[in-house]
Amino acid sequence: MTDNPIFAVAAKAAALRAQGADVITLAAGEPQAATSAAVVEAAVDAVRDPATHHYGTAQGDPVLRALAATAVAGDTGVPWSADDVQIALGAKHALFLATQALIDAGDEVLVAAPGWPGHAEVVTAAGGVAVPVATDEHFRLSAEALDHCRTPRTRAVILSSPGNPTGAVHPASRLRQIADWAQQHGIWVISDDIYRAFDYTGTYRSILRVVPRLRGRTVVVGGVSKEHAMTGWRVGWLVAPPEIIASARLHVSRTITHVPTVNQRAARAALNDPGTPVEAARAYRRRRALLVETLNGIDGIDCPLPDGGMFAFPDVSGLLRDRGWTSSADLAGWLLDTARLAVVPGEAFNAPGRIRVCFAVDDETLITAIERLQTALASTEHESSAQQLEEVR
Ligand SMILES: Cc1ncc(COP(=O)(O)O)c(C=O)c1O
């Protein structure tokens, strides 16, 4: 069994830091910012309230569930109530709960390739088989590609838009096509909307907004991790038809009992603060432009401008070819050792020849990281031209 390769990079960076190395990480899939003071204050108040010191309900705090239902109703245009929501330990746990509710051992779930490894991991953890589906040149899934991978055991597809690591946003026309395909074949859609707030083209639509009749076959997954810089608090949710919620509630009750109440109170405060994600998205849009422009200025790197999310996902195959690294993993290892800069190699996402670079960091960190990258690569440029000169001689 292998652990998520993204955590492996993060662990190596953390180990170097612990030894005193000045490592900058653009590897983590999380905002560098601290959680807002309002959320922290709400959590402190919650800790002081004896009501949070005792068991709560397995389905989750009803006030938080109502807030999540309202948020998802706003996105989907479909009415949801607190009864339709299960609170989970982050979006990843919500994805697991959805998957285990939907599949029997050996059932197949379609996931995007390139894609976030967590999607395949939750399917495996639930006893299923994750089937990678190749995305198009814009990293989007299509009904044709999905159908190509469909078998009698296909139960669900996990759709993530905006996506990680690609930032791909599926336009309404594509979502309609996927929804029609899912409906025709009785396949469930798990819509992972964790990056919904980070849409730089204004094209993000929830699949249910486009095709509301899919409501009985769709699970919407969300959470506060990315939008509110709360990855460590572990609060997410799934919003789904009653049979899925019943299964998820039972699983939570039999395992973790419920998500810690203090953390749920903190998440309530986050959902009452729509301004923080808007502010973050504004800053990320600016940083995205800076990072992508810099990367495209380096010979051998071709970086598409991501529509959403918080990552650049450049093709570095030209760089590997010209300067002699054997793989993206080799390059990422070299960057960490030489420039003390952590990025995630594309191999982690089924995309050799690319790297993932997070831009959800502050301006100073991003600028320093860019300088380190440019300096380190410039030194190899000199080396490789000296080597070429030597070879010519
Ligand atoms: C696409 C996607 N979904 C879900 C998650 C997990 O979110 P959480 O931290 O709330 O479990 C991540 C985290 O990187 C992600 O990239």
PDB file of N, CA and C and ligand atoms in Angstrom, residues 6 29-30 89-95 116 119 160 162-165 192-195 221-226 230-232 234-236 310-311 356, ligand 1:
ATOM      1  N   ILE A   6       1.990  13.133  -2.580  1.00  0.00           N
ATOM      2  CA  ILE A   6       2.114  14.565  -2.261  1.00  0.00           C
ATOM      3  C   ILE A   6       2.626  14.711  -0.822  1.00  0.00           C
ATOM      4  N   GLY A  29      -1.037  21.331  -0.989  1.00  0.00           N
ATOM      5  CA  GLY A  29      -2.318  21.681  -1.616  1.00  0.00           C
ATOM      6  C   GLY A  29      -3.177  22.418  -0.625  1.00  0.00           C
ATOM      7  N   GLU A  30      -2.609  23.482  -0.083  1.00  0.00           N
ATOM      8  CA  GLU A  30      -3.385  24.225   0.915  1.00  0.00           C
ATOM      9  C   GLU A  30      -2.948  25.672   0.938  1.00  0.00           C
ATOM     10  N   LEU A  89     -15.085  14.554   8.329  1.00  0.00           N
ATOM     11  CA  LEU A  89     -13.756  15.050   8.731  1.00  0.00           C
ATOM     12  C   LEU A  89     -13.008  15.559   7.497  1.00  0.00           C
ATOM     13  N   GLY A  90     -13.497  16.617   6.913  1.00  0.00           N
ATOM     14  CA  GLY A  90     -12.882  17.150   5.698  1.00  0.00           C
ATOM     15  C   GLY A  90     -13.549  16.565   4.458  1.00  0.00           C
ATOM     16  N   ALA A  91     -13.250  17.193   3.315  1.00  0.00           N
ATOM     17  CA  ALA A  91     -13.860  16.754   2.057  1.00  0.00           C
ATOM     18  C   ALA A  91     -13.404  15.343   1.682  1.00  0.00           C
ATOM     19  N   LYS A  92     -12.173  14.997   2.037  1.00  0.00           N
ATOM     20  CA  LYS A  92     -11.680  13.673   1.666  1.00  0.00           C
ATOM     21  C   LYS A  92     -12.502  12.585   2.362  1.00  0.00           C
ATOM     22  N   HIS A  93     -12.791  12.800   3.642  1.00  0.00           N
ATOM     23  CA  HIS A  93     -13.632  11.850   4.375  1.00  0.00           C
ATOM     24  C   HIS A  93     -15.035  11.831   3.771  1.00  0.00           C
ATOM     25  N   ALA A  94     -15.517  12.988   3.362  1.00  0.00           N
ATOM     26  CA  ALA A  94     -16.839  13.046   2.722  1.00  0.00           C
ATOM     27  C   ALA A  94     -16.837  12.226   1.427  1.00  0.00           C
ATOM     28  N   LEU A  95     -15.742  12.332   0.680  1.00  0.00           N
ATOM     29  CA  LEU A  95     -15.634  11.550  -0.565  1.00  0.00           C
ATOM     30  C   LEU A  95     -15.621  10.053  -0.243  1.00  0.00           C
ATOM     31  N   TRP A 116      -6.267  14.277  -8.884  1.00  0.00           N
ATOM     32  CA  TRP A 116      -5.801  14.248  -7.490  1.00  0.00           C
ATOM     33  C   TRP A 116      -5.777  12.803  -7.001  1.00  0.00           C
ATOM     34  N   HIS A 119      -8.640  10.959  -4.879  1.00  0.00           N
ATOM     35  CA  HIS A 119      -9.878  10.375  -5.434  1.00  0.00           C
ATOM     36  C   HIS A 119      -9.744   8.860  -5.560  1.00  0.00           C
ATOM     37  N   SER A 160     -14.349  16.717 -10.522  1.00  0.00           N
ATOM     38  CA  SER A 160     -13.818  17.795  -9.692  1.00  0.00           C
ATOM     39  C   SER A 160     -13.549  19.001 -10.576  1.00  0.00           C
ATOM     40  N   PRO A 162     -13.549  23.369 -10.280  1.00  0.00           N
ATOM     41  CA  PRO A 162     -12.166  23.319 -10.733  1.00  0.00           C
ATOM     42  C   PRO A 162     -11.409  22.131 -10.131  1.00  0.00           C
ATOM     43  N   GLY A 163     -10.440  21.648 -10.910  1.00  0.00           N
ATOM     44  CA  GLY A 163      -9.738  20.438 -10.505  1.00  0.00           C
ATOM     45  C   GLY A 163      -8.375  20.695  -9.891  1.00  0.00           C
ATOM     46  N   ASN A 164      -7.868  19.646  -9.298  1.00  0.00           N
ATOM     47  CA  ASN A 164      -6.504  19.609  -8.757  1.00  0.00           C
ATOM     48  C   ASN A 164      -5.844  18.405  -9.421  1.00  0.00           C
ATOM     49  N   PRO A 165      -4.708  18.528 -10.042  1.00  0.00           N
ATOM     50  CA  PRO A 165      -3.778  19.652 -10.087  1.00  0.00           C
ATOM     51  C   PRO A 165      -3.987  20.588 -11.277  1.00  0.00           C
ATOM     52  N   ASP A 192     -17.050  16.844  -6.606  1.00  0.00           N
ATOM     53  CA  ASP A 192     -16.130  17.357  -5.591  1.00  0.00           C
ATOM     54  C   ASP A 192     -15.922  18.845  -5.865  1.00  0.00           C
ATOM     55  N   ASP A 193     -16.617  19.672  -5.070  1.00  0.00           N
ATOM     56  CA  ASP A 193     -16.637  21.114  -5.331  1.00  0.00           C
ATOM     57  C   ASP A 193     -15.733  21.904  -4.381  1.00  0.00           C
ATOM     58  N   ILE A 194     -14.677  21.252  -3.902  1.00  0.00           N
ATOM     59  CA  ILE A 194     -13.843  21.870  -2.874  1.00  0.00           C
ATOM     60  C   ILE A 194     -13.166  23.169  -3.359  1.00  0.00           C
ATOM     61  N   TYR A 195     -12.937  23.294  -4.680  1.00  0.00           N
ATOM     62  CA  TYR A 195     -12.276  24.505  -5.199  1.00  0.00           C
ATOM     63  C   TYR A 195     -13.260  25.485  -5.844  1.00  0.00           C
ATOM     64  N   VAL A 221     -19.886  17.284  -2.735  1.00  0.00           N
ATOM     65  CA  VAL A 221     -18.917  17.291  -1.631  1.00  0.00           C
ATOM     66  C   VAL A 221     -18.304  18.688  -1.520  1.00  0.00           C
ATOM     67  N   GLY A 222     -18.205  19.175  -0.289  1.00  0.00           N
ATOM     68  CA  GLY A 222     -17.579  20.491  -0.078  1.00  0.00           C
ATOM     69  C   GLY A 222     -16.906  20.543   1.276  1.00  0.00           C
ATOM     70  N   GLY A 223     -16.418  21.717   1.615  1.00  0.00           N
ATOM     71  CA  GLY A 223     -15.767  21.858   2.918  1.00  0.00           C
ATOM     72  C   GLY A 223     -15.109  23.213   3.048  1.00  0.00           C
ATOM     73  N   VAL A 224     -14.568  23.445   4.237  1.00  0.00           N
ATOM     74  CA  VAL A 224     -13.971  24.753   4.532  1.00  0.00           C
ATOM     75  C   VAL A 224     -12.458  24.774   4.327  1.00  0.00           C
ATOM     76  N   SER A 225     -11.855  23.605   4.040  1.00  0.00           N
ATOM     77  CA  SER A 225     -10.394  23.507   4.031  1.00  0.00           C
ATOM     78  C   SER A 225      -9.721  24.558   3.157  1.00  0.00           C
ATOM     79  N   LYS A 226     -10.136  24.619   1.906  1.00  0.00           N
ATOM     80  CA  LYS A 226      -9.406  25.474   0.952  1.00  0.00           C
ATOM     81  C   LYS A 226      -9.934  26.908   0.998  1.00  0.00           C
ATOM     82  N   MET A 230      -8.493  26.274   6.198  1.00  0.00           N
ATOM     83  CA  MET A 230      -8.797  25.478   7.395  1.00  0.00           C
ATOM     84  C   MET A 230      -8.489  23.994   7.182  1.00  0.00           C
ATOM     85  N   THR A 231      -7.391  23.718   6.465  1.00  0.00           N
ATOM     86  CA  THR A 231      -7.093  22.305   6.173  1.00  0.00           C
ATOM     87  C   THR A 231      -6.875  21.490   7.447  1.00  0.00           C
ATOM     88  N   GLY A 232      -6.335  22.124   8.481  1.00  0.00           N
ATOM     89  CA  GLY A 232      -6.047  21.387   9.715  1.00  0.00           C
ATOM     90  C   GLY A 232      -7.262  21.144  10.594  1.00  0.00           C
ATOM     91  N   ARG A 234     -10.232  19.978   9.661  1.00  0.00           N
ATOM     92  CA  ARG A 234     -10.899  18.763   9.198  1.00  0.00           C
ATOM     93  C   ARG A 234     -12.423  18.842   9.264  1.00  0.00           C
ATOM     94  N   VAL A 235     -12.994  19.759   8.522  1.00  0.00           N
ATOM     95  CA  VAL A 235     -14.458  19.804   8.428  1.00  0.00           C
ATOM     96  C   VAL A 235     -14.879  19.911   6.957  1.00  0.00           C
ATOM     97  N   GLY A 236     -15.693  18.968   6.546  1.00  0.00           N
ATOM     98  CA  GLY A 236     -16.273  18.987   5.208  1.00  0.00           C
ATOM     99  C   GLY A 236     -17.666  18.390   5.279  1.00  0.00           C
ATOM    100  N   MET A 310      -5.791  26.289  -7.351  1.00  0.00           N
ATOM    101  CA  MET A 310      -4.661  27.029  -6.788  1.00  0.00           C
ATOM    102  C   MET A 310      -3.308  26.479  -7.206  1.00  0.00           C
ATOM    103  N   PHE A 311      -3.278  25.893  -8.410  1.00  0.00           N
ATOM    104  CA  PHE A 311      -2.033  25.296  -8.880  1.00  0.00           C
ATOM    105  C   PHE A 311      -1.739  25.664 -10.328  1.00  0.00           C
ATOM    106  N   ARG A 356       3.546  20.143 -10.289  1.00  0.00           N
ATOM    107  CA  ARG A 356       2.465  20.971  -9.737  1.00  0.00           C
ATOM    108  C   ARG A 356       3.061  22.002  -8.797  1.00  0.00           C
TER     109      ARG A 356
HETATM  110  C1  LIG B   1      -9.766  17.803  -5.334  1.00  0.00           C
HETATM  111  C2  LIG B   1      -9.656  17.697  -3.846  1.00  0.00           C
HETATM  112  N1  LIG B   1     -10.695  17.225  -3.154  1.00  0.00           N
HETATM  113  C3  LIG B   1     -10.633  17.093  -1.828  1.00  0.00           C
HETATM  114  C4  LIG B   1      -9.505  17.446  -1.112  1.00  0.00           C
HETATM  115  C5  LIG B   1      -9.458  17.217   0.361  1.00  0.00           C
HETATM  116  O1  LIG B   1      -9.975  18.281   1.114  1.00  0.00           O
HETATM  117  P1  LIG B   1     -10.001  18.187   2.699  1.00  0.00           P
HETATM  118  O2  LIG B   1      -8.712  18.735   3.193  1.00  0.00           O
HETATM  119  O3  LIG B   1     -11.186  19.024   3.113  1.00  0.00           O
HETATM  120  O4  LIG B   1     -10.170  16.764   3.071  1.00  0.00           O
HETATM  121  C6  LIG B   1      -8.402  17.946  -1.790  1.00  0.00           C
HETATM  122  C7  LIG B   1      -7.158  18.282  -1.072  1.00  0.00           C
HETATM  123  O5  LIG B   1      -6.115  18.492  -1.624  1.00  0.00           O
HETATM  124  C8  LIG B   1      -8.478  18.082  -3.188  1.00  0.00           C
HETATM  125  O6  LIG B   1      -7.454  18.568  -3.891  1.00  0.00           O
END
